[in-house]
PDB file of C-alpha atoms and ligand atoms in Angstrom:
ATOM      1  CA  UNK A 205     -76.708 -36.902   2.735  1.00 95.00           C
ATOM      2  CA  UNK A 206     -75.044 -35.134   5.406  1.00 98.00           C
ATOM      3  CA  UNK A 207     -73.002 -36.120   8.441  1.00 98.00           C
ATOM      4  CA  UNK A 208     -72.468 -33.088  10.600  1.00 98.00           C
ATOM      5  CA  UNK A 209     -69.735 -34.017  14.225  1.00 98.00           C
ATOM      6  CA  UNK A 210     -69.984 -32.070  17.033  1.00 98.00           C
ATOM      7  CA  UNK A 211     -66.639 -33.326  18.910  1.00 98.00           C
ATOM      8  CA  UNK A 212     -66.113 -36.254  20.664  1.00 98.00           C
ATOM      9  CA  UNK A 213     -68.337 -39.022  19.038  1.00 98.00           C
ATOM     10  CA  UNK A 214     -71.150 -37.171  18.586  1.00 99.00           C
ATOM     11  CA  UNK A 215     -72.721 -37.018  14.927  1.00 98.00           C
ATOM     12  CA  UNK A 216     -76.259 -35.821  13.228  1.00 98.00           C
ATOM     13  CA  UNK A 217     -76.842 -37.350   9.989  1.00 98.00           C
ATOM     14  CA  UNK A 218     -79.076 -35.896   7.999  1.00 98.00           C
ATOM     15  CA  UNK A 219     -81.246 -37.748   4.794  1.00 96.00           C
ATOM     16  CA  UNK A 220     -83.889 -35.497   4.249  1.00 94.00           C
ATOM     17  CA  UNK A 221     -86.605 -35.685   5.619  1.00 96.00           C
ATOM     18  CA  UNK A 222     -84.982 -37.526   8.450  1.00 97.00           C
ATOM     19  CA  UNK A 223     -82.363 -36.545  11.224  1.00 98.00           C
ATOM     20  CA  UNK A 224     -80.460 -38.879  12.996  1.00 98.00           C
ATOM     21  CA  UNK A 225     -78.437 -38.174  16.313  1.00 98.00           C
ATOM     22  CA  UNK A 226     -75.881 -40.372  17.345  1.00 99.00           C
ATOM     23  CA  UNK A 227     -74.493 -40.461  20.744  1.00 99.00           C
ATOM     24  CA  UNK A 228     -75.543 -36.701  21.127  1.00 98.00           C
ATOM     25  CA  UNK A 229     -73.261 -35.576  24.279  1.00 98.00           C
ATOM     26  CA  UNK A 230     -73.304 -31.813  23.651  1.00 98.00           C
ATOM     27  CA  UNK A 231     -73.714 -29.802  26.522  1.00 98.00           C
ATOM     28  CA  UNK A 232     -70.944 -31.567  28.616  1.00 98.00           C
ATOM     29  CA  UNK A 233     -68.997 -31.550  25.768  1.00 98.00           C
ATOM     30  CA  UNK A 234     -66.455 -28.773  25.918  1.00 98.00           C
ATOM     31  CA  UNK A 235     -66.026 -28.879  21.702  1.00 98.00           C
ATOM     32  CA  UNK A 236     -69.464 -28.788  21.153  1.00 98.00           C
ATOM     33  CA  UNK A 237     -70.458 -25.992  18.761  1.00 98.00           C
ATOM     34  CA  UNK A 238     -74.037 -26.819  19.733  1.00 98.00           C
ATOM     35  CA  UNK A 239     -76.235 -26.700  22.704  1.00 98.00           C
ATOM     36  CA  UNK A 240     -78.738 -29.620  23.234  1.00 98.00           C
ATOM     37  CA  UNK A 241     -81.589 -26.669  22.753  1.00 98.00           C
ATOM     38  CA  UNK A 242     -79.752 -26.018  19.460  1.00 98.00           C
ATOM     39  CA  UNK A 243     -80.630 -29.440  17.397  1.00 98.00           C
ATOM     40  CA  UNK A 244     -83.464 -31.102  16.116  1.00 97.00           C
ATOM     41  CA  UNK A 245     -84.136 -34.925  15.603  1.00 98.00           C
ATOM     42  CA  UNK A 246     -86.105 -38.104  14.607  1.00 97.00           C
ATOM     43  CA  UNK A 247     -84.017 -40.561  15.850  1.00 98.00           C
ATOM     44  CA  UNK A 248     -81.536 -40.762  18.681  1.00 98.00           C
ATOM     45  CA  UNK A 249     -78.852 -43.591  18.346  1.00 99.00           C
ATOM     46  CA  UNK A 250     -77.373 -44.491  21.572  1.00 99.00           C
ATOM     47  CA  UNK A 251     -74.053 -46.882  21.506  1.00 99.00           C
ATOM     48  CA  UNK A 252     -73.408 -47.085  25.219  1.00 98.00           C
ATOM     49  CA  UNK A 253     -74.740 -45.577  28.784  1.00 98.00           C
ATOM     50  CA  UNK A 254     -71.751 -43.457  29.301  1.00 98.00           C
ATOM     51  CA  UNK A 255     -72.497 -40.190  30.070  1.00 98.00           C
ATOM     52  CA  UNK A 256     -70.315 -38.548  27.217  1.00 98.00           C
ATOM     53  CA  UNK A 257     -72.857 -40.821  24.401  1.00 98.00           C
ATOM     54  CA  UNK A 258     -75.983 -40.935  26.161  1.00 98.00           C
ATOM     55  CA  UNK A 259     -75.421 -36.730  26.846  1.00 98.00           C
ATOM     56  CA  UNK A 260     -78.380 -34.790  26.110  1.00 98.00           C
ATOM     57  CA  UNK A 261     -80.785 -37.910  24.703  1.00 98.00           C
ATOM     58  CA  UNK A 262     -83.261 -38.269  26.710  1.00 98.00           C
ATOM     59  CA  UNK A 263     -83.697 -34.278  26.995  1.00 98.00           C
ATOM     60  CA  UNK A 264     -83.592 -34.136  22.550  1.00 98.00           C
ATOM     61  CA  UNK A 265     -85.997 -36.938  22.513  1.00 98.00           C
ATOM     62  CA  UNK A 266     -88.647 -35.269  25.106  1.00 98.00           C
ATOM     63  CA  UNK A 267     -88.262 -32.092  23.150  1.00 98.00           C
ATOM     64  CA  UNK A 268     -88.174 -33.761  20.032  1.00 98.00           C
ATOM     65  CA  UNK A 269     -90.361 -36.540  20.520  1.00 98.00           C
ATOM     66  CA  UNK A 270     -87.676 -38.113  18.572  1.00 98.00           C
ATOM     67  CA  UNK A 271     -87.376 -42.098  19.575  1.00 98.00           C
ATOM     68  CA  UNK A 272     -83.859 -43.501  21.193  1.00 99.00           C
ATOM     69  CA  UNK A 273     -82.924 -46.338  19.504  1.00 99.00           C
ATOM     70  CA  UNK A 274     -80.635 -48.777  21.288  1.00 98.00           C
ATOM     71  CA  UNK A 275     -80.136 -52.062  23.064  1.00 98.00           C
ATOM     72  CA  UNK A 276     -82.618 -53.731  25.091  1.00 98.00           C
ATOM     73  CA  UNK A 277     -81.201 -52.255  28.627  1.00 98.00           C
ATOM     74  CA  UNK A 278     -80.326 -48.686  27.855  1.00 98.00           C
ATOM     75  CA  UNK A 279     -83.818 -48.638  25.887  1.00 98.00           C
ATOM     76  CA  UNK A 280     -85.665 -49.511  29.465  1.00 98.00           C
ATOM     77  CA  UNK A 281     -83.472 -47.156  30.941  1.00 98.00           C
ATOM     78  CA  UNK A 282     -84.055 -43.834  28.706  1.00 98.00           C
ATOM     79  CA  UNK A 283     -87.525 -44.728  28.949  1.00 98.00           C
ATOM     80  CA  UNK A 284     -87.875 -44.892  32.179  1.00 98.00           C
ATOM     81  CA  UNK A 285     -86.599 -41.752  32.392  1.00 98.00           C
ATOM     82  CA  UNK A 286     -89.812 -40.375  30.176  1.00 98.00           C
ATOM     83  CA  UNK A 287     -87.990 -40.494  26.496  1.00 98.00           C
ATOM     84  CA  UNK A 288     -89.580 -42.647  23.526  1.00 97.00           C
ATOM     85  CA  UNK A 289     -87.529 -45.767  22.612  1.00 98.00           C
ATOM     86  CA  UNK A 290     -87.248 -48.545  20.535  1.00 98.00           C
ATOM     87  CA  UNK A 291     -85.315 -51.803  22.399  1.00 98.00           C
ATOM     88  CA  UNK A 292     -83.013 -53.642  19.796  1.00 98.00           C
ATOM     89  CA  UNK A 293     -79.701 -55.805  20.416  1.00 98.00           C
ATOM     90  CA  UNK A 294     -76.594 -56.552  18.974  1.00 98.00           C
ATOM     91  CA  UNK A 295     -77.128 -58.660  16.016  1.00 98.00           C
ATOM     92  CA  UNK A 296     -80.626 -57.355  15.361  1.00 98.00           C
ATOM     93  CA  UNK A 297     -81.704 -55.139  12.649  1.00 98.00           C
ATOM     94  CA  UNK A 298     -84.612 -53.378  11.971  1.00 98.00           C
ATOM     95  CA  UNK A 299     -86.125 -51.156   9.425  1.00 98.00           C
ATOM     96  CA  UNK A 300     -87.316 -47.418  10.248  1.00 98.00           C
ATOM     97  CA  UNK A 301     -88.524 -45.102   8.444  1.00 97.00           C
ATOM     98  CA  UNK A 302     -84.990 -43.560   7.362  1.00 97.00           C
ATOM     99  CA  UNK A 303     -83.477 -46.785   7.012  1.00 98.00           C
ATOM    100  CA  UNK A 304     -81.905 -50.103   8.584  1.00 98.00           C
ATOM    101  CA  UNK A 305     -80.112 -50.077  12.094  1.00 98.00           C
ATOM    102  CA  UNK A 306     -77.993 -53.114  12.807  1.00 98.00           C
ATOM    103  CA  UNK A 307     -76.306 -53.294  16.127  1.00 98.00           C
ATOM    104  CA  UNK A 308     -72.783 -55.138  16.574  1.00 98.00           C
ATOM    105  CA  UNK A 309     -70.404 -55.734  19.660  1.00 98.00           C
ATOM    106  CA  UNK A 310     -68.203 -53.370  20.965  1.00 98.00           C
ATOM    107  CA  UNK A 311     -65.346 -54.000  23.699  1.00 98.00           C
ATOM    108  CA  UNK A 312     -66.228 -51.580  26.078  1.00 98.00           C
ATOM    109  CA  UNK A 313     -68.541 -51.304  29.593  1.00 98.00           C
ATOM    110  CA  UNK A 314     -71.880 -49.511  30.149  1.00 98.00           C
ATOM    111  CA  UNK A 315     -73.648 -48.158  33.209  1.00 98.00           C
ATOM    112  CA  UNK A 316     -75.820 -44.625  33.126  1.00 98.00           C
ATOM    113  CA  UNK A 317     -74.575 -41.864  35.087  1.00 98.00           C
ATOM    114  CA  UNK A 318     -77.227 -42.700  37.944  1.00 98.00           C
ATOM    115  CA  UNK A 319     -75.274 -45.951  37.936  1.00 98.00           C
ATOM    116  CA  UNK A 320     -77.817 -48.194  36.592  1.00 98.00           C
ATOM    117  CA  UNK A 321     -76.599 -50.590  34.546  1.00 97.00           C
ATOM    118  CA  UNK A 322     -77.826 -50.501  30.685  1.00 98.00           C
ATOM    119  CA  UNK A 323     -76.429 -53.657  29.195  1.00 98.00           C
ATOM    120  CA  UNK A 324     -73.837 -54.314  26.756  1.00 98.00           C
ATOM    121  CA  UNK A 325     -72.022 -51.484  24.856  1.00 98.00           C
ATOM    122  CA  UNK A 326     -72.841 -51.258  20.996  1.00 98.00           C
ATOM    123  CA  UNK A 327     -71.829 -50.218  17.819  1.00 99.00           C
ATOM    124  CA  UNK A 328     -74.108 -49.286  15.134  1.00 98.00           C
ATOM    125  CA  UNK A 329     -74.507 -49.937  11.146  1.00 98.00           C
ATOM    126  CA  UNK A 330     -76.595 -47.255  10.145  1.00 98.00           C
ATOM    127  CA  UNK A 331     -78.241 -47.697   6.014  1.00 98.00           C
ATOM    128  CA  UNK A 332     -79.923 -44.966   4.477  1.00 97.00           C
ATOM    129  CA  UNK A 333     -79.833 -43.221   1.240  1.00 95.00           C
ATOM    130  CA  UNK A 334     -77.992 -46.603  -0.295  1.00 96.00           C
ATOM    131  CA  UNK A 335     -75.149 -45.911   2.227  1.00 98.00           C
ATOM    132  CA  UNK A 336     -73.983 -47.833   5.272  1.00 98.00           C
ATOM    133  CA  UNK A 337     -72.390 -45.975   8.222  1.00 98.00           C
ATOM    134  CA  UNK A 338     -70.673 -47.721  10.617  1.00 99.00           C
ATOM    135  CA  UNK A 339     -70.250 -45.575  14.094  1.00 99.00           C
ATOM    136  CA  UNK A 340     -68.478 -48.346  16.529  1.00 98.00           C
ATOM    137  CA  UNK A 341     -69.357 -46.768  20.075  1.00 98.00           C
ATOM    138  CA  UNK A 342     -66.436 -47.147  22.492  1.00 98.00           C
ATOM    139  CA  UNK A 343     -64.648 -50.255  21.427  1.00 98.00           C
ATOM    140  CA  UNK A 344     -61.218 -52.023  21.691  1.00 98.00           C
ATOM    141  CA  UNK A 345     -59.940 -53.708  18.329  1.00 98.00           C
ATOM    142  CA  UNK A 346     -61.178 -56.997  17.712  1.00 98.00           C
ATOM    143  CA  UNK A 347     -61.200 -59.395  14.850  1.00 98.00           C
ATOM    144  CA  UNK A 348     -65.135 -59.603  14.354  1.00 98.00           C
ATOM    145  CA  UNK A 349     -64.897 -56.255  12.677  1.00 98.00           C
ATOM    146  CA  UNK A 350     -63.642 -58.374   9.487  1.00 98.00           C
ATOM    147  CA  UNK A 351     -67.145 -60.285   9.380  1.00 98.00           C
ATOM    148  CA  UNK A 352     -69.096 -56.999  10.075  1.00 98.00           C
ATOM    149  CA  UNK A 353     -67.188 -55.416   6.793  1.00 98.00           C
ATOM    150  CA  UNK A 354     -67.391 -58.597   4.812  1.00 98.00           C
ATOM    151  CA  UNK A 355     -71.300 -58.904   5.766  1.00 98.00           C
ATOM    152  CA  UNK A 356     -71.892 -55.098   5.531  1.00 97.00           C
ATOM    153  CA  UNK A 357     -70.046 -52.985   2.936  1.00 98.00           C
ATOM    154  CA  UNK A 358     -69.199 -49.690   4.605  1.00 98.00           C
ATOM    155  CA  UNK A 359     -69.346 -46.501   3.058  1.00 98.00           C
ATOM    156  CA  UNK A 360     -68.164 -44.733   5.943  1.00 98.00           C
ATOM    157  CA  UNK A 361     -66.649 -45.908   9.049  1.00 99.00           C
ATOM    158  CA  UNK A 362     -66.793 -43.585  12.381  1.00 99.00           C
ATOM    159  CA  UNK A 363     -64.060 -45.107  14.984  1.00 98.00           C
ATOM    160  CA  UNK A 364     -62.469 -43.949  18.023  1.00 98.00           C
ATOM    161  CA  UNK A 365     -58.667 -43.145  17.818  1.00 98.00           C
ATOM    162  CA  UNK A 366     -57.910 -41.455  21.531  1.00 98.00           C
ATOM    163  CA  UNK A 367     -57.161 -44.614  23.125  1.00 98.00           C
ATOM    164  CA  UNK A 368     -57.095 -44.801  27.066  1.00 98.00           C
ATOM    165  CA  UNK A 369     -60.600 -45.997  27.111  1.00 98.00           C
ATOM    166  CA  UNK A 370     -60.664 -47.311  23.271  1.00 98.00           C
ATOM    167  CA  UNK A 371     -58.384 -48.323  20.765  1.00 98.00           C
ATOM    168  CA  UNK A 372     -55.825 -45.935  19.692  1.00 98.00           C
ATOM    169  CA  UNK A 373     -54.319 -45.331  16.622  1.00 98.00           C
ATOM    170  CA  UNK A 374     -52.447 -48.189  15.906  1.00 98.00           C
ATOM    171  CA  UNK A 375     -55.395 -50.215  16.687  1.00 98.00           C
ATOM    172  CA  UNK A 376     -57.532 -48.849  14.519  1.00 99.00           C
ATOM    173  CA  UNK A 377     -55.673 -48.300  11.541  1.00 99.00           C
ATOM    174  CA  UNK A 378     -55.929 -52.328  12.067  1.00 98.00           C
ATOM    175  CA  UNK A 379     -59.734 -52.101  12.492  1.00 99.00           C
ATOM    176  CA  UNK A 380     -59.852 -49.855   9.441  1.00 99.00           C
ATOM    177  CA  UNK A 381     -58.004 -52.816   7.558  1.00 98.00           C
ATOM    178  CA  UNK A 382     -59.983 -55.413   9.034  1.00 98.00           C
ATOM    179  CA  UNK A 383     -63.546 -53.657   7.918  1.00 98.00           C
ATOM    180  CA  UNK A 384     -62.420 -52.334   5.098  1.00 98.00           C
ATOM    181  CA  UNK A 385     -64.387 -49.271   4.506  1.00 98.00           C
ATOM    182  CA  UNK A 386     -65.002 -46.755   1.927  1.00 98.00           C
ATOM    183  CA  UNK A 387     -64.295 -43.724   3.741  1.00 98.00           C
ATOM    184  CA  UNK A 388     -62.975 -43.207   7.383  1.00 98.00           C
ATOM    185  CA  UNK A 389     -63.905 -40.035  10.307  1.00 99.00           C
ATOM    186  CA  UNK A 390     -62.106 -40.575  13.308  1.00 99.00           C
ATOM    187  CA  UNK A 391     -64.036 -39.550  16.847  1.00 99.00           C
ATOM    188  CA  UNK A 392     -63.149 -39.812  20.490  1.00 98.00           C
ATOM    189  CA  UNK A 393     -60.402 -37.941  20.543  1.00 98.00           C
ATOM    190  CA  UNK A 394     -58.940 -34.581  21.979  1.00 98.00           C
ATOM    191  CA  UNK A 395     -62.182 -33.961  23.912  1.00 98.00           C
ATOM    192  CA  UNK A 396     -60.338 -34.234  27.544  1.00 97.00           C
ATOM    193  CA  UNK A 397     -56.348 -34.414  27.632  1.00 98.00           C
ATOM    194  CA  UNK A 398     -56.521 -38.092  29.031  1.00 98.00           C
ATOM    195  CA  UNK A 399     -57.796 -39.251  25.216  1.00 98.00           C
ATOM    196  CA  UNK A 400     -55.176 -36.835  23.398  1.00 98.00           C
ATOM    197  CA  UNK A 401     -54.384 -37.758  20.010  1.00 98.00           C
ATOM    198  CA  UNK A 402     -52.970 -36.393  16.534  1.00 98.00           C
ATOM    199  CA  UNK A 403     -56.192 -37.172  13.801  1.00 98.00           C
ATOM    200  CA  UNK A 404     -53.557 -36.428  10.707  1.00 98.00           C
ATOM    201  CA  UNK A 405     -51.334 -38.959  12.181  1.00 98.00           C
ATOM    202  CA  UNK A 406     -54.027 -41.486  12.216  1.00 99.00           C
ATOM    203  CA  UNK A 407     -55.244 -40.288   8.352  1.00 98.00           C
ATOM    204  CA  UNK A 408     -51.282 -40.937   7.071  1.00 98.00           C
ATOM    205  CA  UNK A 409     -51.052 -44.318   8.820  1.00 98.00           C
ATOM    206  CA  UNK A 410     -54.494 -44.882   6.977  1.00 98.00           C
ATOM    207  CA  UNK A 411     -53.698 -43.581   3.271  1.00 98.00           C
ATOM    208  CA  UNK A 412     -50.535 -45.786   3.476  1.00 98.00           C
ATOM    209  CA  UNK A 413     -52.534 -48.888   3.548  1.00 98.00           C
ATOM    210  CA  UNK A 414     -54.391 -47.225   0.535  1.00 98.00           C
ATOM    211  CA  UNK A 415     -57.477 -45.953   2.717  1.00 98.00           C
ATOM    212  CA  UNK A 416     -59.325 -42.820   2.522  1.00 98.00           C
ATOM    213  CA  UNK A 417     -60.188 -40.508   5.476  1.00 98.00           C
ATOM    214  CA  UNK A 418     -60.558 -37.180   6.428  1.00 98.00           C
ATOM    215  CA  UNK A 419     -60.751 -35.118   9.937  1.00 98.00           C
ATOM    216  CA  UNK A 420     -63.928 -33.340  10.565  1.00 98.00           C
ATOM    217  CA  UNK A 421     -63.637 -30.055  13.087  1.00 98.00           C
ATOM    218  CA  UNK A 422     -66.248 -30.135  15.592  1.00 98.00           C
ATOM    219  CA  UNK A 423     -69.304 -28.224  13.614  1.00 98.00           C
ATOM    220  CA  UNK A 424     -67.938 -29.084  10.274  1.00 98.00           C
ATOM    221  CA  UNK A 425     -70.437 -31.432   7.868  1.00 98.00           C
ATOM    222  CA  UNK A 426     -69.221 -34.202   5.672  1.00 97.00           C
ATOM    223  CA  UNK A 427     -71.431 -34.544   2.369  1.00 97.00           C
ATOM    224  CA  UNK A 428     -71.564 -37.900   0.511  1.00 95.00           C
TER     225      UNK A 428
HETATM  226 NI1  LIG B 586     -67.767 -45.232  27.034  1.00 95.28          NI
HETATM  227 MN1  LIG B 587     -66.669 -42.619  25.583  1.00 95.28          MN
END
């Protein structure tokens, strides 16, 4: 299995024969090593309606005729905008053909660029291949993230660390200890200056409370 980041939040995992997007914003991102043109899909996985995680979905899923999968609002939204989607919630899971989504809370708004509202903001436990990813979408720290861990063993946890509009580091070297995870990527971070933040700093505070993490460069793939 392979988990490829593109900068900012943006991940494709990859269990052959399936590809998974998640919160593809690639061609407004300025660390992208990828163009939207430049990646192919099954499955889009949309936390939120911000512009930088909804990015280049609904473009990858009319190209792709890969299906958006997200909650019940933003799902109306994308396809009303012509992509394919499948409407969940937070708190719902459902099997696809790659695997289980399961979406959980996150602490955080959402609204579409156009300014229609796409209900609340999500994070997502991805299963496939035997693993479970967690990738929390924008989110301030909060104390539910012990249940999710306790009800969902995580092999790999994707949080944000750039703070301003999300936790920071402190915060989630507390959400790391509260979900207790196998392995942890940080995202949202160093994409703009306003979310500036040292990832090695945030692996040290990790490893000290006997964690495991590593920084991924934008274009770089993580195998497990
Ligand atoms: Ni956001
Ligand atoms: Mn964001």
């Amino acid at each position: 299995m392979k988990l490829t980041y593109f900068g900012h939040s943006a991940f494709l995992l990859e269990n052959s024969p399936h590809s998974i997007l998640i919160d593809p914003f690639l061609d407004g991102n300025p660390v992208s090593p990828k163009k939207s043109s430049e990646v192919n899909a099954n499955f889009i996985i949309v936390t939120h309606g911000h512009g930088d995680h909804l990015g280049d979905s609904i473009s990858i899923s009319k190209r792709c005729h890969a299906t958006i999968i997200a909650v019940n609002e933003l799902a109306d939204y994308v396809a009303s905008q012509g992509a394919t989607a499948h409407n969940m919630h937070i708190g719902g899971s459902h099997l696809f053909p790659f695997g289980k989504i399961k979406f959980t809370i996150a602490h955080h708004g959402s609204v579409a660029p156009d300014g229609t509202y796409t209900g609340n903001p999500s994070g997502a436990l991805i299963t496939t291949g035997g693993k479970t990813i967690y990738h929390t979408g924008d989110t301030g720290l909060f104390y539910d993230m012990k249940l999710i861990g306790e009800m969902n063993p995580v092999d790999v946890m994707l949080l944000p660390i750039g703070d301003n509009y999300t936790m920071g580091i402190d915060d989630a070297v507390k959400a790391v200890e509260l979900t207790n995870p196998k392995f942890v990527i940080p995202m949202h971070y160093n994409t703009f200056p306003v979310i500036s933040a040292d990832p090695a700093l945030f692996i040290k505070k990790i490893e000290a409370k006997g964690f495991k993490g590593a920084i991924l460069k934008p274009g770089e793939t993580f195998t497990f």
